[in-house]
mmCIF file with all atom_site columns, C-alpha atoms in Angstrom:
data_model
loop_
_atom_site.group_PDB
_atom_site.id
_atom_site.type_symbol
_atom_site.label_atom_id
_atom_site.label_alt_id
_atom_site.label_comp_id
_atom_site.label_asym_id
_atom_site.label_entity_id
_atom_site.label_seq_id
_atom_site.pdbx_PDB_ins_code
_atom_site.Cartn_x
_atom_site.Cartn_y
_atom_site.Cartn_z
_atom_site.occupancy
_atom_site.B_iso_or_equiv
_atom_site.pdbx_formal_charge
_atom_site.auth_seq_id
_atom_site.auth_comp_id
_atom_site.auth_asym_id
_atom_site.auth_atom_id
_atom_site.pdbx_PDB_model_num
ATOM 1   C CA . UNK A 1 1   ? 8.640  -54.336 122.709 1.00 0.00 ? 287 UNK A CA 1
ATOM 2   C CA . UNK A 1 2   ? 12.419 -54.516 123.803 1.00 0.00 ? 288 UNK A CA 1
ATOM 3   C CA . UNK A 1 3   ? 12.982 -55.387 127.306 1.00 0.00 ? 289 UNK A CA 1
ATOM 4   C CA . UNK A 1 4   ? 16.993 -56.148 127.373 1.00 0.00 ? 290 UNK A CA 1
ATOM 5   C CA . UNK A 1 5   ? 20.625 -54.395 125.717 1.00 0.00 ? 291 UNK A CA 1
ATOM 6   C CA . UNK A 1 6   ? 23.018 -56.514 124.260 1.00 0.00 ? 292 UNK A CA 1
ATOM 7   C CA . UNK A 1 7   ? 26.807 -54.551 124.786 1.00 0.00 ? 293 UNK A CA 1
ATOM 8   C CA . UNK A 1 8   ? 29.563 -54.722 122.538 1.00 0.00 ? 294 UNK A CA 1
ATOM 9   C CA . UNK A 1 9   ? 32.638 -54.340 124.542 1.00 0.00 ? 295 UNK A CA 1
ATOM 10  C CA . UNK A 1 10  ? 35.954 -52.756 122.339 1.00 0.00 ? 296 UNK A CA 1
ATOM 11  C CA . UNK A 1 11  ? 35.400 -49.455 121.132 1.00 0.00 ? 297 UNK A CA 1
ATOM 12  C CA . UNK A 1 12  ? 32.114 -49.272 122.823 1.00 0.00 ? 298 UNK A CA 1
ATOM 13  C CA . UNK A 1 13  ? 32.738 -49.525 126.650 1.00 0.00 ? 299 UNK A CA 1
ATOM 14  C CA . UNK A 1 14  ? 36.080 -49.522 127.166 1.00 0.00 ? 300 UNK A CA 1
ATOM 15  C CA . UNK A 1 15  ? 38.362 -47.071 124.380 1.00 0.00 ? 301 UNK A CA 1
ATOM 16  C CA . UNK A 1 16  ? 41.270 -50.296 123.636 1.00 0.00 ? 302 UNK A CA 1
ATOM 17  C CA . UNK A 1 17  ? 40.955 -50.046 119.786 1.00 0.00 ? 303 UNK A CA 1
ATOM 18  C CA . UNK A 1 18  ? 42.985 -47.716 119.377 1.00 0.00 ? 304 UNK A CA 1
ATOM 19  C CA . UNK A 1 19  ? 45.654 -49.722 121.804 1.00 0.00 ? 305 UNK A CA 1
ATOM 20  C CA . UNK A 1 20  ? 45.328 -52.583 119.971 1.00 0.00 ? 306 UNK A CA 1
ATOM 21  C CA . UNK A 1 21  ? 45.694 -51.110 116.156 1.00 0.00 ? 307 UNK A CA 1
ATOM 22  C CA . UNK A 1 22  ? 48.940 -48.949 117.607 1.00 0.00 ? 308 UNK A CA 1
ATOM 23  C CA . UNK A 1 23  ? 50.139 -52.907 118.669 1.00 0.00 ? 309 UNK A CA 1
ATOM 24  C CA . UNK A 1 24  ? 49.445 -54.536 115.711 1.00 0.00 ? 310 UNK A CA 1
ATOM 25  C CA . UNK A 1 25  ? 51.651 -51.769 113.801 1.00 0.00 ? 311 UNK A CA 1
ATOM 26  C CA . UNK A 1 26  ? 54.652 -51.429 116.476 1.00 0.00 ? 312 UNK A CA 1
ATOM 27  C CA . UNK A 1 27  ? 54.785 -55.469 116.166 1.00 0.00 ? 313 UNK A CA 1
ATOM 28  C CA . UNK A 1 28  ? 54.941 -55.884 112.476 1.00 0.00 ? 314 UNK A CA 1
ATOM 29  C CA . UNK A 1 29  ? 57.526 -53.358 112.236 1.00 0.00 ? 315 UNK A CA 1
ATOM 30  C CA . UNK A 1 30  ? 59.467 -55.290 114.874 1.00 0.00 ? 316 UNK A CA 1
ATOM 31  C CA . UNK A 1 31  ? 59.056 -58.261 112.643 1.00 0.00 ? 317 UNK A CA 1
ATOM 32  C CA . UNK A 1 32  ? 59.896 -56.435 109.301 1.00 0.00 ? 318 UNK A CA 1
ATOM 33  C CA . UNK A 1 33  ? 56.759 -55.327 108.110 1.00 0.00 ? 319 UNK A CA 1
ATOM 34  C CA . UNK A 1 34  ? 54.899 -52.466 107.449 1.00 0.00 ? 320 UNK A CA 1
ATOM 35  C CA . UNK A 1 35  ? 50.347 -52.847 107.977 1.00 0.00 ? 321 UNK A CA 1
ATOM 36  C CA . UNK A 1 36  ? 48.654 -49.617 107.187 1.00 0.00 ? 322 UNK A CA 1
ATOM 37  C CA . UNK A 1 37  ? 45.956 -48.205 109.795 1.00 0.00 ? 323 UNK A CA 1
ATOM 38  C CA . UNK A 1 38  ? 43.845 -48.699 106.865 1.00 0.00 ? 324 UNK A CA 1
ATOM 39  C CA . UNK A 1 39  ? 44.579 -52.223 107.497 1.00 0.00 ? 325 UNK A CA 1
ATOM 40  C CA . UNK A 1 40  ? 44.056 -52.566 110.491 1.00 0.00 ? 326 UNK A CA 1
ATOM 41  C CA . UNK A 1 41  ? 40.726 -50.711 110.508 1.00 0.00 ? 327 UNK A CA 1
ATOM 42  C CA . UNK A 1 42  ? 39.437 -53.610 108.541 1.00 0.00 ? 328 UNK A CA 1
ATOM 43  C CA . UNK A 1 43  ? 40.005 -55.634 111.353 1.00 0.00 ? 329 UNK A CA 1
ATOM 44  C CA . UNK A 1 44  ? 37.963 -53.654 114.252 1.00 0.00 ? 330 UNK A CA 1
ATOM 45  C CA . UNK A 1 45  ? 35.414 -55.747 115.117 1.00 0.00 ? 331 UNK A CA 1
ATOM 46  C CA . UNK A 1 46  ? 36.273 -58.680 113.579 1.00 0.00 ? 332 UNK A CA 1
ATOM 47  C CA . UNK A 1 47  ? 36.582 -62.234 115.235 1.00 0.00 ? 333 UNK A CA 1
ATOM 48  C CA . UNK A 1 48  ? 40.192 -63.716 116.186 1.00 0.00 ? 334 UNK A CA 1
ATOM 49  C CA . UNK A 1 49  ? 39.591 -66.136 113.389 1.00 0.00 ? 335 UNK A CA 1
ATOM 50  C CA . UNK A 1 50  ? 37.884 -63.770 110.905 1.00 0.00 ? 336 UNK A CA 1
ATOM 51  C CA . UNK A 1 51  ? 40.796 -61.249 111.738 1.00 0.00 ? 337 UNK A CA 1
ATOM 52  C CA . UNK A 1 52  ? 43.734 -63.252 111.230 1.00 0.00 ? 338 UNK A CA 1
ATOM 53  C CA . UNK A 1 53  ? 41.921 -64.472 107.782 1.00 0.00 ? 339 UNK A CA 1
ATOM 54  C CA . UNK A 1 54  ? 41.462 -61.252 106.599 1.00 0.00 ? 340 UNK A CA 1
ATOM 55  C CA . UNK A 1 55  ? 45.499 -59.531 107.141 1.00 0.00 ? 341 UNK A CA 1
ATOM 56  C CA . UNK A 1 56  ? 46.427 -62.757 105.545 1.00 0.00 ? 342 UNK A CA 1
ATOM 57  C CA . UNK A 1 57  ? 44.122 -61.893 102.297 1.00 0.00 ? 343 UNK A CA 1
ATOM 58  C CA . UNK A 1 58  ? 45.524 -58.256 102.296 1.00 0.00 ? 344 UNK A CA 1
ATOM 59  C CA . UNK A 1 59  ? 49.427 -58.770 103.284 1.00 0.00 ? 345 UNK A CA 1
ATOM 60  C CA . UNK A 1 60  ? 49.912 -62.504 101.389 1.00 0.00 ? 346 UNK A CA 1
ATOM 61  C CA . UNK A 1 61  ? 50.872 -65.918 102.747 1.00 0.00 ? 347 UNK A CA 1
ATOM 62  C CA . UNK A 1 62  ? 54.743 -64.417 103.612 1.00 0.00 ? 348 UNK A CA 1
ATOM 63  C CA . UNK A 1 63  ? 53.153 -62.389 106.272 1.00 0.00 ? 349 UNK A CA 1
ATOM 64  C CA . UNK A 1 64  ? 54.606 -63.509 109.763 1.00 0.00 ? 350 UNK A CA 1
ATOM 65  C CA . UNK A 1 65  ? 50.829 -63.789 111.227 1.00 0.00 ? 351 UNK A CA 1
ATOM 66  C CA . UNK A 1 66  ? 51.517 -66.074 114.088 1.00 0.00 ? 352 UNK A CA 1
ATOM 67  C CA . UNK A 1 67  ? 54.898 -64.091 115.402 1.00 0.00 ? 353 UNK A CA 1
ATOM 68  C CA . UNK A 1 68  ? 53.394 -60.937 114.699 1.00 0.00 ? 354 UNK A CA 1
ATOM 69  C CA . UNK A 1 69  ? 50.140 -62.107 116.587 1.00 0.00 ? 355 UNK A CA 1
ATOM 70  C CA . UNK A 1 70  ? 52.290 -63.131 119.315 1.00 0.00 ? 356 UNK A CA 1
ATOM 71  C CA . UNK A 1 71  ? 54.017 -59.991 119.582 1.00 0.00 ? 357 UNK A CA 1
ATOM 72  C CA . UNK A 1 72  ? 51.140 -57.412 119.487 1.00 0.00 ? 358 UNK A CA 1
ATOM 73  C CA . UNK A 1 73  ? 49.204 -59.897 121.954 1.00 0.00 ? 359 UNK A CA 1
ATOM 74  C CA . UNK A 1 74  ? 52.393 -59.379 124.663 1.00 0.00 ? 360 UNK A CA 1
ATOM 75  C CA . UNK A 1 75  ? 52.302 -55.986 124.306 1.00 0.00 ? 361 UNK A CA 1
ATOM 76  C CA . UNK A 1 76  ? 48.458 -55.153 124.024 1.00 0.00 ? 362 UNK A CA 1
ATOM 77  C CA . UNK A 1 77  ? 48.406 -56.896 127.381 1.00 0.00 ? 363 UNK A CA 1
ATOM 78  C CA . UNK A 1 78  ? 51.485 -55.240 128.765 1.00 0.00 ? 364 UNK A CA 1
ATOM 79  C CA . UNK A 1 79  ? 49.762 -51.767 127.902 1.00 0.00 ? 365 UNK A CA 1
ATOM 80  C CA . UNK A 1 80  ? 46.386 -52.543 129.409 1.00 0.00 ? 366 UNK A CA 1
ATOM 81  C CA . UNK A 1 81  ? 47.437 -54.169 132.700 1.00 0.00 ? 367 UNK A CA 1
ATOM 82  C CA . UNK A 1 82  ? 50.121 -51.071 132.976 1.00 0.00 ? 368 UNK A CA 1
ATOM 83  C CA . UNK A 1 83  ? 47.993 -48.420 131.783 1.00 0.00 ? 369 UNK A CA 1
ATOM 84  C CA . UNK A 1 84  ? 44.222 -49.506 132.832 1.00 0.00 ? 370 UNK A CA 1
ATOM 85  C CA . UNK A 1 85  ? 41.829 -49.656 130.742 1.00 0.00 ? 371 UNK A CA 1
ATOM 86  C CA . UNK A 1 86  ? 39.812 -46.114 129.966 1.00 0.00 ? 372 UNK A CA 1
ATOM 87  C CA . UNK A 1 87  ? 35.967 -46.583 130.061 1.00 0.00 ? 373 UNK A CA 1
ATOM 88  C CA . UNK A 1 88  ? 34.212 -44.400 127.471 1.00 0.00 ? 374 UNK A CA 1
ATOM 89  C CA . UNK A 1 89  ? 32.091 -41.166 128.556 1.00 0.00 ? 375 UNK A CA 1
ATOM 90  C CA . UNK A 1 90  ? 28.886 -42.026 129.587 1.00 0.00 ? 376 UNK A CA 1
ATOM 91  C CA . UNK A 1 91  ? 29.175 -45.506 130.379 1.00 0.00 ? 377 UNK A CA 1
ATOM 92  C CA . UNK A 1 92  ? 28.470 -45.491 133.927 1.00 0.00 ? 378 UNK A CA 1
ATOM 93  C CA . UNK A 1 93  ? 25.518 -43.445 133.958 1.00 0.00 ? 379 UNK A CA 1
ATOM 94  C CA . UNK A 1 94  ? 23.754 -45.688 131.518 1.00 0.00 ? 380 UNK A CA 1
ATOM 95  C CA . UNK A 1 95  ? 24.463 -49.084 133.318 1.00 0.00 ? 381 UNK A CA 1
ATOM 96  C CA . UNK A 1 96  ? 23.689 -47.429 136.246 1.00 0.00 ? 382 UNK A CA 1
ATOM 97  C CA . UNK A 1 97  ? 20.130 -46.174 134.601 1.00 0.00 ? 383 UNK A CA 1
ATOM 98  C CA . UNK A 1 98  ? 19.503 -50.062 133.188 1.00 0.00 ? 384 UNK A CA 1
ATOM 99  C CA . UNK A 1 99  ? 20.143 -51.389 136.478 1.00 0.00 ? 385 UNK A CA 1
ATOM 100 C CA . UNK A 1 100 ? 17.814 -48.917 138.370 1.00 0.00 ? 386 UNK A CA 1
ATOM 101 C CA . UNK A 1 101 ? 15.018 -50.410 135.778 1.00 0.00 ? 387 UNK A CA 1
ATOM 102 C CA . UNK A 1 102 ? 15.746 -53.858 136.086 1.00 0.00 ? 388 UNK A CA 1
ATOM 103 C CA . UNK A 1 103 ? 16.897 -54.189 132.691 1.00 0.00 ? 389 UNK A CA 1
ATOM 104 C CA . UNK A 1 104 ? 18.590 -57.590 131.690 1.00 0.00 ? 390 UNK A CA 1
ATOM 105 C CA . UNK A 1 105 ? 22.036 -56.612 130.186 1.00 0.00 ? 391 UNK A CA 1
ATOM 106 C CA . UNK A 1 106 ? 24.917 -58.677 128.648 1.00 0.00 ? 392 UNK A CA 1
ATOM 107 C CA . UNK A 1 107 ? 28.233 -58.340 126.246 1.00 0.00 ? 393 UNK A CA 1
ATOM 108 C CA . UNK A 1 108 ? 28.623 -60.262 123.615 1.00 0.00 ? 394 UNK A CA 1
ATOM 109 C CA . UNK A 1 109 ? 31.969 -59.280 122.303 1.00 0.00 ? 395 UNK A CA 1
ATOM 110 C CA . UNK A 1 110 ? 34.762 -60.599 119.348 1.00 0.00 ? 396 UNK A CA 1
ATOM 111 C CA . UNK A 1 111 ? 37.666 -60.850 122.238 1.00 0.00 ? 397 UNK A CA 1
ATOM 112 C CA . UNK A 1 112 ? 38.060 -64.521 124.070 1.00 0.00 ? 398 UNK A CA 1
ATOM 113 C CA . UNK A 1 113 ? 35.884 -64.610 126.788 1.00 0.00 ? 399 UNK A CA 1
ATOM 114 C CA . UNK A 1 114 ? 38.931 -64.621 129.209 1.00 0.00 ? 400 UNK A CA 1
ATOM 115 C CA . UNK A 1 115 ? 40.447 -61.216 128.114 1.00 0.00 ? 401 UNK A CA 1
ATOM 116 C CA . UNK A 1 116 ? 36.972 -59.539 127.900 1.00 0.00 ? 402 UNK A CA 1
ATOM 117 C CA . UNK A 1 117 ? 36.229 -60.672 131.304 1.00 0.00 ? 403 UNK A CA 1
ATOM 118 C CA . UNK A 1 118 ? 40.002 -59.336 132.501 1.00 0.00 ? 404 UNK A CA 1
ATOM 119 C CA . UNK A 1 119 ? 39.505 -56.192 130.641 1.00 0.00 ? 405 UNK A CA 1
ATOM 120 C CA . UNK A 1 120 ? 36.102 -55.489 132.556 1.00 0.00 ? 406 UNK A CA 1
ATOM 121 C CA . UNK A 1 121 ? 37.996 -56.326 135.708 1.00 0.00 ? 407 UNK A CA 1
ATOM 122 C CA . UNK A 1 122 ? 40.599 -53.334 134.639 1.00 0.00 ? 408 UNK A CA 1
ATOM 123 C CA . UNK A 1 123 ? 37.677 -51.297 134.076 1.00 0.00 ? 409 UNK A CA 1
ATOM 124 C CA . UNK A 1 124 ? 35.849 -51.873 136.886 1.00 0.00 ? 410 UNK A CA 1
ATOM 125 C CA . UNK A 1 125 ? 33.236 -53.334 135.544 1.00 0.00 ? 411 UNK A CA 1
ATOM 126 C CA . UNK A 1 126 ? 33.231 -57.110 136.472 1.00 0.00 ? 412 UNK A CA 1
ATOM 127 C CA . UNK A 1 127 ? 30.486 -56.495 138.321 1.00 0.00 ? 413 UNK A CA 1
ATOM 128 C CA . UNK A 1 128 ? 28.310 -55.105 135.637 1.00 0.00 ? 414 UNK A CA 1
ATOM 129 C CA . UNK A 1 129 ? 27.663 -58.167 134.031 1.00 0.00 ? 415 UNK A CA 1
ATOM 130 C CA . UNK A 1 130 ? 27.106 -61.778 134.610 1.00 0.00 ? 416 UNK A CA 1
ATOM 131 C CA . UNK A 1 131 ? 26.957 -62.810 131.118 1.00 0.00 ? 417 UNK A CA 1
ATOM 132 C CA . UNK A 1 132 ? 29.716 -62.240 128.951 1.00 0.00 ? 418 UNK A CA 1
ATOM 133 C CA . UNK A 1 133 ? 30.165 -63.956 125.605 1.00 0.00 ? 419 UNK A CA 1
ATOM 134 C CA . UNK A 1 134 ? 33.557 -63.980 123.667 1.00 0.00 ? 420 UNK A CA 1
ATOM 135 C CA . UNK A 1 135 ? 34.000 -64.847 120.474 1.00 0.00 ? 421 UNK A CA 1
ATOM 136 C CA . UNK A 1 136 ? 35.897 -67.673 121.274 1.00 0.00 ? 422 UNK A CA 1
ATOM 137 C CA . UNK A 1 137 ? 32.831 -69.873 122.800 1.00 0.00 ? 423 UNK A CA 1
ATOM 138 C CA . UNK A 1 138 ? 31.006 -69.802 119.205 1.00 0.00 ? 424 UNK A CA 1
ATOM 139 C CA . UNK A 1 139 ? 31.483 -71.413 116.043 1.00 0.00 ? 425 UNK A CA 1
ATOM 140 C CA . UNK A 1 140 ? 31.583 -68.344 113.661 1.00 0.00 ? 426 UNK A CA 1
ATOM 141 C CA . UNK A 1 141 ? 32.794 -64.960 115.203 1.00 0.00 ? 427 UNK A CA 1
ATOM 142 C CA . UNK A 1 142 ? 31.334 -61.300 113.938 1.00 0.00 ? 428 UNK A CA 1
ATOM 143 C CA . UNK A 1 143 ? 30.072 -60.525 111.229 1.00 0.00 ? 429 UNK A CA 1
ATOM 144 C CA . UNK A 1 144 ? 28.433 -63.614 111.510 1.00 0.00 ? 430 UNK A CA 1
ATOM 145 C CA . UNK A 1 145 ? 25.169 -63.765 114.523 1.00 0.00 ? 431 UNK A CA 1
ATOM 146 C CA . UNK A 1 146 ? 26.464 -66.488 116.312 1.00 0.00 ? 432 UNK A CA 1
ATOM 147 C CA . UNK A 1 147 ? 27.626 -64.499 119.603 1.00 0.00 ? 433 UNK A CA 1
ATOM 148 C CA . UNK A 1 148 ? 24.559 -62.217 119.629 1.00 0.00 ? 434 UNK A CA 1
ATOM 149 C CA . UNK A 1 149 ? 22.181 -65.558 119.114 1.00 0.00 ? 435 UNK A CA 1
ATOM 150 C CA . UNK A 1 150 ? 24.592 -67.126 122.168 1.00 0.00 ? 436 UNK A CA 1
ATOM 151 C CA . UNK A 1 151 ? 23.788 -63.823 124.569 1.00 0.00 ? 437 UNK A CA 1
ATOM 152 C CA . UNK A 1 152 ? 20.644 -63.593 124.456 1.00 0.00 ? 438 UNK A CA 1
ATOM 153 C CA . UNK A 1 153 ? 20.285 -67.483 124.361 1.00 0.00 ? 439 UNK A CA 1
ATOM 154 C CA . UNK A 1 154 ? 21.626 -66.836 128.238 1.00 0.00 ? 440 UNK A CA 1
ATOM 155 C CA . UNK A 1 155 ? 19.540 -63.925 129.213 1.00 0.00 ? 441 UNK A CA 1
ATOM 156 C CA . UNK A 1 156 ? 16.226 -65.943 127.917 1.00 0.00 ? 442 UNK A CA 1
ATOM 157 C CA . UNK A 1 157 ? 15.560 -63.051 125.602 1.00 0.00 ? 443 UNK A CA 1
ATOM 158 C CA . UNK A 1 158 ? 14.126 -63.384 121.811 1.00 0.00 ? 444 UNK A CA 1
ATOM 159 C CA . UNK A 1 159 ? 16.109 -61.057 119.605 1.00 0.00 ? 445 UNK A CA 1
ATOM 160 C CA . UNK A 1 160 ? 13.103 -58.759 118.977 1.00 0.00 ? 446 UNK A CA 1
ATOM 161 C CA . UNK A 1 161 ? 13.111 -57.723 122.528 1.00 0.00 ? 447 UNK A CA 1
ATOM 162 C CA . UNK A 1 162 ? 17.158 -56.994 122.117 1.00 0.00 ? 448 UNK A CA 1
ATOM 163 C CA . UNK A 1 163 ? 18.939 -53.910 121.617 1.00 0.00 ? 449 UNK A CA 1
ATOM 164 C CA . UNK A 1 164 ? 22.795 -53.972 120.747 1.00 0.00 ? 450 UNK A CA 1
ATOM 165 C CA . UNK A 1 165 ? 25.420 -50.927 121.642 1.00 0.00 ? 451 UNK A CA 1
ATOM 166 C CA . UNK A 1 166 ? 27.867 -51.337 118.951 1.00 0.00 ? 452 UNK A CA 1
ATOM 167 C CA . UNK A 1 167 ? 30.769 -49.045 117.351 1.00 0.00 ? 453 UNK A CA 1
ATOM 168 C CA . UNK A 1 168 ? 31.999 -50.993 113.916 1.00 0.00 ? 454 UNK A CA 1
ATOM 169 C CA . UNK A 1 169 ? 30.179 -51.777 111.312 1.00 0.00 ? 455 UNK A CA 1
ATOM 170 C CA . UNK A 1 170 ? 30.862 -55.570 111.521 1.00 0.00 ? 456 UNK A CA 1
ATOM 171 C CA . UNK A 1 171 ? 28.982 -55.417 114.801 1.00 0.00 ? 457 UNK A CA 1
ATOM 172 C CA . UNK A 1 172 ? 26.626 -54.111 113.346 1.00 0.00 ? 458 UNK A CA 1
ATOM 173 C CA . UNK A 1 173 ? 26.334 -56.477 110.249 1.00 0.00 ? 459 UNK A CA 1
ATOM 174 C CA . UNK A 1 174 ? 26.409 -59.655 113.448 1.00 0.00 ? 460 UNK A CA 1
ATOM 175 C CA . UNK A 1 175 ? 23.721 -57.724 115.731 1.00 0.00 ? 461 UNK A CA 1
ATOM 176 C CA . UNK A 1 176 ? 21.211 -57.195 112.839 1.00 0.00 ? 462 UNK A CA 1
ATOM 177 C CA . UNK A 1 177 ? 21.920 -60.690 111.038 1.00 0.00 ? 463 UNK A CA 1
ATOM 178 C CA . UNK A 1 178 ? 20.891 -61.761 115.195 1.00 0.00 ? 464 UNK A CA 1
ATOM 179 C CA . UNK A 1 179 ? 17.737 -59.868 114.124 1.00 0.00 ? 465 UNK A CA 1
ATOM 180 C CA . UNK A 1 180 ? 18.446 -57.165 117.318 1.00 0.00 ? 466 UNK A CA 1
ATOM 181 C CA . UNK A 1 181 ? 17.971 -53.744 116.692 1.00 0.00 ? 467 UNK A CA 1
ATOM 182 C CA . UNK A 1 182 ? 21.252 -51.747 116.655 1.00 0.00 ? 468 UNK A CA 1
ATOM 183 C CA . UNK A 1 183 ? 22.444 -48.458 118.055 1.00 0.00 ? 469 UNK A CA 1
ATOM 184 C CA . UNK A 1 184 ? 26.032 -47.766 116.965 1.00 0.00 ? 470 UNK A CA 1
ATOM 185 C CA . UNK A 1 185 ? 28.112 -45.158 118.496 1.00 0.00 ? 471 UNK A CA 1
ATOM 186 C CA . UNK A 1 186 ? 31.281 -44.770 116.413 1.00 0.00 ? 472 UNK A CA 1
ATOM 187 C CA . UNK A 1 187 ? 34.854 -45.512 117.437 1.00 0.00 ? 473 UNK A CA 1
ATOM 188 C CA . UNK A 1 188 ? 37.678 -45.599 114.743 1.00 0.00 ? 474 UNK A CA 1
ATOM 189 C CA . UNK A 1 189 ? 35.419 -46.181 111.947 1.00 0.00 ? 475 UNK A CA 1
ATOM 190 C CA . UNK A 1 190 ? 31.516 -45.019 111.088 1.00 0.00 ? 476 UNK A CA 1
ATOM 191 C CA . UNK A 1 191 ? 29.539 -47.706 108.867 1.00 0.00 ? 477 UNK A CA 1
ATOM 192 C CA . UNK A 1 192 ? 29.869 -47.342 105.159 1.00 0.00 ? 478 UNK A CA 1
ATOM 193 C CA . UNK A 1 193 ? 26.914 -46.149 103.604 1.00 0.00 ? 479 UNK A CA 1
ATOM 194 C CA . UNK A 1 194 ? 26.353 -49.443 102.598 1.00 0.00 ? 480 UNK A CA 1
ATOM 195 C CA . UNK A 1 195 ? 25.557 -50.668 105.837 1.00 0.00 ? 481 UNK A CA 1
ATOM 196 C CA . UNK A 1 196 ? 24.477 -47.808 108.036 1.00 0.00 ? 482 UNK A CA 1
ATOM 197 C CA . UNK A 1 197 ? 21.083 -48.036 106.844 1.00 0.00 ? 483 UNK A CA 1
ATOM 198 C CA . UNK A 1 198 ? 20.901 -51.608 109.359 1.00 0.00 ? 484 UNK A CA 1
ATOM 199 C CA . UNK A 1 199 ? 21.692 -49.331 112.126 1.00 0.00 ? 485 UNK A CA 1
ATOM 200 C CA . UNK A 1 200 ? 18.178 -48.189 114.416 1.00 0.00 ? 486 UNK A CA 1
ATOM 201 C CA . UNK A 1 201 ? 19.962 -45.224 114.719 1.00 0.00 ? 487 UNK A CA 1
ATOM 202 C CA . UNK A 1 202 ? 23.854 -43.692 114.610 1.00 0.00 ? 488 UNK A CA 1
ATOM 203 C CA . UNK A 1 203 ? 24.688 -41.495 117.738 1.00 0.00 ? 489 UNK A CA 1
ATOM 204 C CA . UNK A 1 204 ? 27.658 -39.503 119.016 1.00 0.00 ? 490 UNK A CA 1
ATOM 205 C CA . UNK A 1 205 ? 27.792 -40.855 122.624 1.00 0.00 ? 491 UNK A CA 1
ATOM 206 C CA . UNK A 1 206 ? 26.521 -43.641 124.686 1.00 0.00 ? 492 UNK A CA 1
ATOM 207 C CA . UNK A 1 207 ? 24.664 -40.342 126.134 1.00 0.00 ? 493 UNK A CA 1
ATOM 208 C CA . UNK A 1 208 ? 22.866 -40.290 123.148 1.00 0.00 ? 494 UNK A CA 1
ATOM 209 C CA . UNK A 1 209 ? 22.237 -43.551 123.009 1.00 0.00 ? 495 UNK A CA 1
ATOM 210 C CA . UNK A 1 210 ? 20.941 -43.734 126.620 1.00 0.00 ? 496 UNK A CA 1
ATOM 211 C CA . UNK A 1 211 ? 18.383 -40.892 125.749 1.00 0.00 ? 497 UNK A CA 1
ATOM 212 C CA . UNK A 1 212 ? 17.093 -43.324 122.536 1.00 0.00 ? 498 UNK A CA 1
ATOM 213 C CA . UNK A 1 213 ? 16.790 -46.692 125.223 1.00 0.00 ? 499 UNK A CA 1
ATOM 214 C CA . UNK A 1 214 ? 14.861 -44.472 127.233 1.00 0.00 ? 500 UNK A CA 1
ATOM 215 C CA . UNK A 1 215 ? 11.967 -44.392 124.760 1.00 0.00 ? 501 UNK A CA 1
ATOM 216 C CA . UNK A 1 216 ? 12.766 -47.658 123.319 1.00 0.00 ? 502 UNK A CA 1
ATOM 217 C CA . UNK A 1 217 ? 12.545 -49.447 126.661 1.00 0.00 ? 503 UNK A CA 1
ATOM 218 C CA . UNK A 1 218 ? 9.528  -47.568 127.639 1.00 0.00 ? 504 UNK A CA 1
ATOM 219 C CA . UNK A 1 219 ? 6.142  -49.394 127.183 1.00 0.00 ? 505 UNK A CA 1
ATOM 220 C CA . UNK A 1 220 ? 5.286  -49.296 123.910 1.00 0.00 ? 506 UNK A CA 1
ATOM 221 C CA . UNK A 1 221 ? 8.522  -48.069 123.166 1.00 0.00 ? 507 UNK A CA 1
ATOM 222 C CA . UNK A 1 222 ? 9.850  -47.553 119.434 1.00 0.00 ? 508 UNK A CA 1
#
């Protein structure tokens, strides 16, 4: 039944969330405000667009979006290109298991396509993947299905042959709105009970999760 996996990339490959929410706070405060982590875990997983709209809804129209963007940008950059960029446990074993099968992978993430493909590059994992899709290249970012429908679109793959890897629960919302199946492995923030019942499964580990694409990509796989 499924034949190819569908990566997120933040919070799922590479562990930048956690850079990028410690940003976000150190640049509003530069700029005079105070955002919450609770704040800013409302935005993991989120498209640039869909982000942005969303701190404007919870901090008002005064907020400083496009300075404070600006700022935590620089130094989100600044701390990745100085400090490398830390590839979760597990990682390597499981692209290294796909590959030994043949498996058609790609990453279909909420970051431009330009920084994703730089922050494989600091990972050492450019050459992991020749499809990468950022949110940037589709018309509606995460939650919505666009840039699951746009991988798979490039791998030749119908989405009930797809599995996704994902770690938020708006990933999850865009991978099974795609109509993929979805194993999440939790970063910052497990799916509400609301949503958790999408998931195909919720795991610990991408070890974990390699163990469940073993018998889902099996033949006759479940």
């Amino acid at each position: 039944m499924y034949r190819a996996v569908v990566f997120d990339l933040d919070g799922l490959m590479v562990d930048t969330e956690r850079i990028a929410l410690e940003c976000w706070i150190e640049a509003a405060r530069d700029a005079g405000w105070e955002i919450s982590r609770e704040t800013c875990l409302t935005l993991v997983g989120l498209g640039q667009r869909e982000s942005r709209q969303t701190l404007l809804d919870r901090m008002g129209g005064r907020f400083p979006l496009a300075d404070v963007s600006a700022r935590g940008r620089v130094r989100y950059l600044e701390r990745l290109r100085s400090e490398g960029v830390v590839v979760k446990p597990g990682l390597h074993e499981l692209l290294d298991w796909l590959a030994a099968r043949a498996v058609p992978v790609a990453v279909a993430t909420s970051t431009q396509q330009a920084l994703a493909i730089e922050k494989l590059a600091l990972a050492g994992l450019s050459e992991r993947f020749e499809t990468v899709v950022g949110g940037d290249q589709v018309a509606k970012g995460k939650p919505a299905p666009d840039v699951y429908r746009e991988a798979i679109a490039r791998i030749d793959a119908d989405a009930a042959q797809c599995i996704a890897l994902e770690d938020s629960e708006i990933g999850l919302r865009a991978a099974h709105a795609a109509g993929l199946a979805c194993i999440v492995v939790p970063d910052l923030l497990s799916p509400s009970p609301a949503y958790e019942l999408l998931a195909h499964a919720i795991v610990p580990s991408l070890r974990e999760a390699q163990r469940l694409l073993a018998d889902m990509l099996a033949p006759g796989g479940d």
